[in-house]
């Protein structure tokens, strides 16, 4: 049974927007088919979190007009802090609300066939290549209402393509600046690493406003083909009042590796899904996630690694800190399909609560359909360790500073994984503000 939801935008609007962006016919058809299926599809059902009253569909503006940045000197100070302004060869994309505002890719990477551009340019100039990967392997448009809505209303995002045998040593960075209270983000990100290639992609979602009524619906697809490696880092920090659905999903081929380092720091209600499908034999998936919740926000985080290939390895590490009246559900799912012999699924979820009214729920789940495997899980929910606190205070450290040190140590496994110093520093500063 589905609940009727009247969308603020119809077929005519979607078709008109597609033509305005000069999209190829297949892209417009993809949008319209998704819009048509919207009413027939159910809403997603995140475990132990009621979202029936959350606003994912009602908003006035699909896009807002924002000026591009003529130079990086025009960036807000908090955005400047994220990028290396002194670097000669920047591999950087900045999107301001829905506007592609800055793009730089080194000549060296261009000469090797690397593509890094906004999703609309990719559709126009690399249409056949984009079509091969756009919602064909990782995420399907008709999974539920929110994936269909996203597909119909995509208004931003990037396409990163790395050809065979190309190894990129420096991180590729995308920054999504949210500076308009009515800007609704439907970003689609695709990262493709062909056979024997390697790339690190790091993205930031950053609100430079304190409050917003925005709806954010983000889908990210990562395709790591045979013997390829993709490291995907992200820090999400969207304003209070923003309702966010984010789905990041990867597909790993034979001997491929996908490693995630996610700092999920939004101030509004959030549903986050992160899935890695280990399709090929010998494939490897590793997800490290940190979360800080405060105020009255409600969040649900589901991390899933599914083993299809033999000798595949999957690891999940999730650490969360809750304060005030914040509520968060942490679901970790390791699934080993029949035939994925010699595979290993390991996970650990730990939640630290800083106040009496805060709530955290860690749910480790193992689903095993094969005999010859190894698997393990650990979960805990508790308060700051009194022994650790006493030890630090006995060394002359004030209680508040001792708690801060314990929290940073608790979250360090993910913070330290982020490959860009500015991004690492930003996440550390956001954590400081949220637990203060």
XYZ file of C-alpha atoms in Angstrom:
436
model
C 0.000 0.000 0.000
C 1.304 3.447 -0.897
C 0.224 6.861 0.304
C -0.753 9.346 -2.371
C 1.703 12.210 -2.601
C 1.133 15.112 -4.942
C 4.409 16.308 -6.393
C 4.998 20.015 -6.956
C 6.383 19.297 -10.436
C 4.725 17.481 -13.340
C 5.760 15.792 -16.587
C 5.746 19.079 -18.473
C 8.110 20.695 -15.984
C 10.529 17.755 -16.004
C 10.587 17.634 -19.802
C 11.081 21.389 -20.035
C 13.965 21.333 -17.541
C 15.640 18.495 -19.432
C 15.422 20.418 -22.706
C 16.697 23.575 -20.997
C 19.780 21.629 -19.880
C 20.180 20.300 -23.451
C 20.157 16.695 -22.240
C 20.182 13.796 -24.719
C 16.850 12.118 -25.403
C 17.690 9.004 -23.357
C 18.304 11.106 -20.255
C 14.984 12.911 -20.594
C 13.190 9.594 -21.148
C 14.876 8.192 -18.045
C 13.535 11.129 -16.037
C 9.983 10.817 -17.350
C 9.821 7.066 -16.798
C 10.926 7.547 -13.186
C 8.341 10.292 -12.639
C 5.620 8.038 -14.027
C 6.579 5.205 -11.654
C 6.732 7.445 -8.568
C 3.120 6.991 -7.433
C 3.236 3.197 -7.737
C 6.359 2.765 -5.646
C 6.541 2.484 -1.841
C 8.584 4.722 0.405
C 11.759 3.189 1.823
C 11.310 1.654 5.273
C 14.367 2.376 7.408
C 14.479 0.066 10.408
C 13.025 1.531 13.647
C 12.629 5.030 12.177
C 9.248 6.461 11.165
C 9.618 8.805 8.214
C 5.980 9.085 7.109
C 5.803 12.687 8.356
C 9.207 13.729 7.009
C 9.145 16.082 4.051
C 10.945 14.533 1.088
C 8.668 15.833 -1.690
C 7.120 19.233 -0.941
C 9.166 22.276 -1.965
C 8.668 25.348 -4.127
C 11.828 25.611 -6.200
C 13.587 22.904 -8.152
C 16.568 25.152 -8.818
C 17.775 28.535 -7.605
C 19.964 30.884 -9.595
C 23.477 31.196 -8.186
C 26.500 32.915 -9.662
C 29.587 30.905 -10.534
C 32.912 31.771 -8.885
C 35.240 33.616 -11.247
C 38.128 32.658 -8.975
C 38.668 30.760 -5.757
C 39.230 34.065 -3.980
C 35.454 34.549 -4.074
C 34.781 31.425 -2.022
C 33.366 31.797 1.500
C 36.094 31.417 4.103
C 34.746 28.079 5.381
C 34.906 26.720 1.833
C 38.385 28.097 1.187
C 39.547 26.109 4.197
C 38.603 22.878 2.425
C 40.722 23.308 -0.690
C 44.418 23.781 -1.367
C 44.431 27.282 -2.811
C 48.175 27.151 -3.527
C 48.187 23.961 -5.599
C 49.104 24.474 -9.251
C 47.256 21.460 -10.652
C 43.908 21.391 -8.895
C 41.516 18.548 -9.549
C 38.497 20.309 -8.130
C 34.807 20.791 -8.829
C 32.677 23.265 -6.868
C 28.906 23.356 -7.167
C 27.017 26.289 -5.668
C 23.502 25.102 -4.885
C 22.686 23.658 -8.330
C 25.133 25.769 -10.353
C 28.460 24.322 -11.587
C 30.570 27.147 -10.146
C 34.208 26.085 -10.645
C 36.024 23.219 -12.379
C 39.698 22.400 -12.724
C 41.332 19.203 -13.986
C 45.065 18.908 -14.603
C 46.312 18.632 -18.184
C 48.138 15.464 -17.210
C 44.900 13.702 -16.232
C 43.084 15.018 -19.292
C 45.823 13.576 -21.512
C 45.294 10.175 -19.879
C 41.592 10.200 -20.698
C 40.286 11.035 -17.229
C 36.859 12.696 -17.266
C 35.787 14.892 -14.371
C 32.842 17.180 -15.017
C 29.345 18.085 -13.895
C 26.603 15.574 -14.621
C 24.917 17.710 -17.301
C 28.108 18.255 -19.297
C 28.755 14.522 -18.995
C 25.303 13.779 -20.447
C 25.881 16.152 -23.361
C 29.533 15.431 -24.183
C 30.035 11.851 -22.945
C 26.485 10.566 -23.316
C 27.178 6.987 -24.377
C 29.762 6.466 -21.650
C 27.496 7.943 -18.987
C 24.554 5.872 -20.230
C 26.581 2.696 -19.724
C 26.900 3.332 -15.983
C 24.021 5.667 -15.068
C 21.765 3.643 -12.752
C 22.565 0.346 -14.496
C 24.808 -1.470 -12.010
C 24.695 0.124 -8.570
C 21.334 1.850 -7.942
C 18.057 1.355 -9.811
C 15.604 4.189 -10.384
C 12.598 2.089 -9.371
C 13.803 0.813 -5.989
C 11.364 3.087 -4.133
C 9.800 6.530 -4.268
C 12.895 8.446 -3.269
C 15.119 6.875 -5.941
C 12.413 7.559 -8.543
C 11.986 11.144 -7.350
C 15.738 11.654 -7.504
C 15.938 10.272 -11.038
C 13.155 12.550 -12.250
C 14.553 15.698 -10.623
C 18.364 15.368 -10.797
C 19.718 18.917 -10.696
C 23.426 18.498 -9.931
C 26.333 16.157 -9.332
C 29.485 14.936 -11.063
C 30.827 12.217 -13.327
C 34.361 10.941 -12.647
C 35.753 8.401 -15.096
C 39.198 6.796 -14.848
C 40.330 4.705 -17.861
C 42.103 1.347 -17.672
C 45.566 1.267 -16.074
C 45.437 4.920 -14.957
C 46.590 5.405 -11.380
C 45.784 8.826 -9.907
C 47.922 9.630 -6.888
C 46.337 12.954 -5.889
C 42.741 13.133 -4.585
C 39.951 14.390 -6.832
C 37.739 16.769 -4.843
C 34.158 18.000 -5.151
C 32.630 20.637 -2.881
C 28.873 21.213 -2.839
C 28.165 24.636 -1.351
C 24.657 25.105 0.032
C 24.115 28.822 0.689
C 20.416 29.324 -0.125
C 17.681 28.308 2.330
C 15.365 27.199 -0.517
C 17.975 25.306 -2.555
C 16.953 21.651 -2.918
C 19.741 19.288 -3.925
C 19.163 16.245 -6.137
C 22.805 15.434 -6.802
C 23.888 12.351 -8.704
C 27.529 11.274 -8.413
C 29.123 8.536 -10.509
C 32.697 7.350 -9.988
C 33.963 4.739 -12.459
C 37.378 3.107 -12.176
C 38.135 0.812 -15.102
C 40.358 -2.286 -14.846
C 43.672 -1.818 -12.982
C 43.002 1.855 -12.230
C 43.024 3.722 -8.931
C 41.434 6.955 -7.703
C 40.595 8.803 -4.491
C 37.471 10.960 -4.588
C 36.573 13.269 -1.696
C 33.375 15.299 -1.451
C 32.068 17.909 0.963
C 28.495 19.009 1.455
C 28.661 22.251 3.378
C 25.914 24.687 4.361
C 27.066 28.240 4.928
C 23.635 29.096 6.408
C 22.395 27.964 9.813
C 18.778 27.082 8.954
C 17.109 25.784 5.820
C 13.856 24.259 4.582
C 15.662 22.294 1.894
C 15.059 18.773 0.674
C 18.253 16.887 -0.179
C 18.199 13.622 -2.137
C 21.674 12.347 -3.060
C 22.591 9.183 -4.949
C 26.219 8.147 -5.444
C 27.297 5.195 -7.594
C 30.803 3.751 -7.461
C 31.916 1.192 -10.025
C 35.307 -0.421 -9.380
C 36.038 -2.841 -12.194
C 38.552 -5.703 -12.109
C 41.605 -4.977 -9.955
C 40.601 -1.326 -9.566
C 40.659 0.672 -6.340
C 38.353 3.511 -5.319
C 38.726 5.423 -2.072
C 35.626 7.533 -1.413
C 35.754 10.131 1.357
C 32.863 12.396 2.334
C 31.936 14.945 4.962
C 28.271 15.963 5.034
C 27.415 19.084 7.017
C 24.014 20.394 5.945
C 21.991 22.972 7.850
C 19.401 22.499 10.563
C 15.936 22.036 9.055
C 17.248 20.183 6.003
C 15.690 16.772 5.374
C 18.256 14.470 3.792
C 18.126 11.121 2.029
C 21.562 9.949 0.883
C 22.369 6.622 -0.745
C 25.985 5.786 -1.554
C 26.469 2.414 -3.213
C 29.458 0.623 -4.710
C 30.006 -2.397 -6.954
C 33.384 -4.143 -6.861
C 34.626 -6.475 -9.586
C 37.271 -9.195 -9.379
C 40.120 -8.224 -6.996
C 38.699 -4.688 -6.798
C 38.680 -2.545 -3.650
C 36.207 0.093 -2.473
C 37.035 1.970 0.715
C 34.650 4.487 2.275
C 35.471 7.125 4.924
C 32.277 8.998 5.786
C 31.787 11.827 8.287
C 28.015 12.298 8.575
C 27.482 15.552 10.485
C 24.190 16.966 9.164
C 22.170 19.125 11.562
C 18.769 17.993 10.229
C 16.914 14.689 10.003
C 18.832 12.209 7.866
C 18.412 8.791 6.291
C 21.744 7.397 5.075
C 22.319 4.151 3.193
C 25.774 2.890 2.277
C 26.027 -0.450 0.470
C 28.996 -2.234 -1.092
C 28.284 -5.183 -3.371
C 31.347 -7.430 -3.635
C 30.556 -9.072 -6.967
C 33.963 -10.346 -8.042
C 36.139 -13.027 -6.499
C 38.770 -11.529 -4.218
C 36.953 -8.202 -3.948
C 37.283 -6.019 -0.861
C 35.019 -3.479 0.802
C 35.763 -1.333 3.843
C 33.403 1.255 5.333
C 34.341 3.585 8.160
C 31.656 5.998 9.370
C 31.472 8.604 12.144
C 28.309 10.384 13.203
C 27.531 13.129 15.702
C 23.901 13.913 16.533
C 22.616 16.765 18.656
C 19.497 18.794 19.377
C 16.297 16.950 18.508
C 17.392 15.469 15.211
C 16.493 11.925 14.194
C 18.886 9.927 12.022
C 19.092 6.431 10.586
C 22.322 4.972 9.217
C 22.386 1.628 7.424
C 25.710 0.221 6.254
C 25.649 -3.007 4.266
C 28.292 -5.182 2.628
C 27.024 -8.028 0.436
C 29.398 -10.819 -0.587
C 28.786 -12.487 -3.949
C 32.364 -13.316 -4.943
C 34.553 -16.015 -3.426
C 37.337 -14.902 -1.054
C 35.735 -11.487 -0.682
C 36.355 -9.386 2.416
C 33.993 -6.856 3.964
C 34.551 -4.608 6.972
C 32.193 -2.158 8.676
C 33.272 0.250 11.429
C 30.713 2.781 12.735
C 31.214 5.133 15.660
C 28.509 7.573 16.756
C 28.187 10.248 19.419
C 24.740 11.407 20.570
C 23.913 14.377 22.789
C 20.886 16.442 23.877
C 17.706 14.655 22.650
C 19.166 13.293 19.424
C 18.129 9.824 18.276
C 20.064 7.596 15.890
C 19.735 4.050 14.609
C 22.922 2.318 13.431
C 22.308 -0.772 11.332
C 25.290 -2.791 10.160
C 24.538 -5.660 7.793
C 27.044 -8.220 6.567
C 25.509 -10.663 4.062
C 27.307 -13.607 2.518
C 25.435 -15.097 -0.422
C 25.460 -18.780 -1.307
C 28.577 -19.527 -3.337
C 30.723 -16.802 -1.757
C 32.962 -19.366 -0.067
C 36.084 -18.358 1.906
C 34.610 -14.885 2.444
C 35.000 -12.806 5.587
C 32.412 -10.365 6.997
C 33.364 -8.292 10.039
C 31.619 -5.343 11.652
C 31.765 -3.123 14.698
C 29.248 -0.463 15.793
C 29.742 1.664 18.889
C 27.624 4.529 20.174
C 28.644 7.020 22.852
C 25.851 8.979 24.574
C 26.631 12.296 26.242
C 23.254 13.077 27.834
C 20.366 11.323 29.563
C 17.846 12.021 26.768
C 20.092 10.997 23.872
C 19.291 7.667 22.236
C 21.492 5.405 20.151
C 20.681 1.935 18.893
C 23.409 -0.263 17.373
C 22.134 -3.279 15.448
C 24.748 -5.645 14.011
C 23.239 -8.167 11.582
C 24.940 -11.125 9.928
C 23.106 -13.031 7.175
C 25.070 -16.089 6.110
C 24.020 -18.410 3.263
C 27.360 -20.199 2.857
C 29.169 -22.637 5.156
C 32.859 -22.106 4.467
C 33.171 -18.488 5.667
C 34.258 -16.403 8.642
C 32.179 -13.623 10.183
C 32.038 -11.577 13.351
C 30.393 -8.567 14.901
C 30.590 -6.318 17.940
C 28.280 -3.589 19.201
C 28.056 -1.353 22.242
C 26.018 1.595 23.457
C 27.183 3.491 26.519
C 28.504 6.625 28.121
C 31.985 8.074 28.447
C 34.237 5.529 30.148
C 34.662 6.630 33.780
C 38.025 4.867 34.060
C 39.400 6.746 31.046
C 37.949 9.980 32.392
C 39.447 9.409 35.849
C 42.850 8.563 34.359
C 42.996 11.798 32.345
C 41.718 13.928 35.228
C 44.278 12.355 37.538
C 46.915 13.766 35.176
C 45.614 17.280 35.770
C 43.332 17.533 32.728
C 39.987 19.298 33.451
C 36.872 17.145 33.070
C 35.505 18.944 29.980
C 38.849 18.720 28.185
C 39.197 15.057 29.205
C 35.758 14.278 27.709
C 36.748 16.087 24.519
C 39.937 14.023 24.199
C 38.027 10.768 24.739
C 35.458 11.691 22.085
C 38.150 12.591 19.541
C 39.940 9.331 20.234
C 36.650 7.494 19.785
C 36.050 9.086 16.353
C 39.691 9.118 15.189
C 39.561 5.868 13.131
C 37.502 7.630 10.446
C 38.796 11.187 10.789
C 42.347 9.976 10.196
C 41.322 8.145 7.008
C 40.343 11.307 5.118
C 43.092 12.008 2.555
C 42.820 15.812 2.276
C 44.168 17.814 5.199
C 41.650 20.639 4.813
C 38.768 18.175 4.858
C 40.223 16.331 7.843
C 40.556 19.634 9.698
C 36.992 20.610 8.785
C 35.577 17.352 10.142
C 37.554 17.805 13.354
C 36.201 21.351 13.752
C 32.618 20.247 13.061
C 32.953 17.525 15.697
C 34.275 20.141 18.144
C 31.259 22.373 17.569
C 28.705 19.593 17.793
C 29.939 18.009 21.022
C 30.760 21.289 22.789
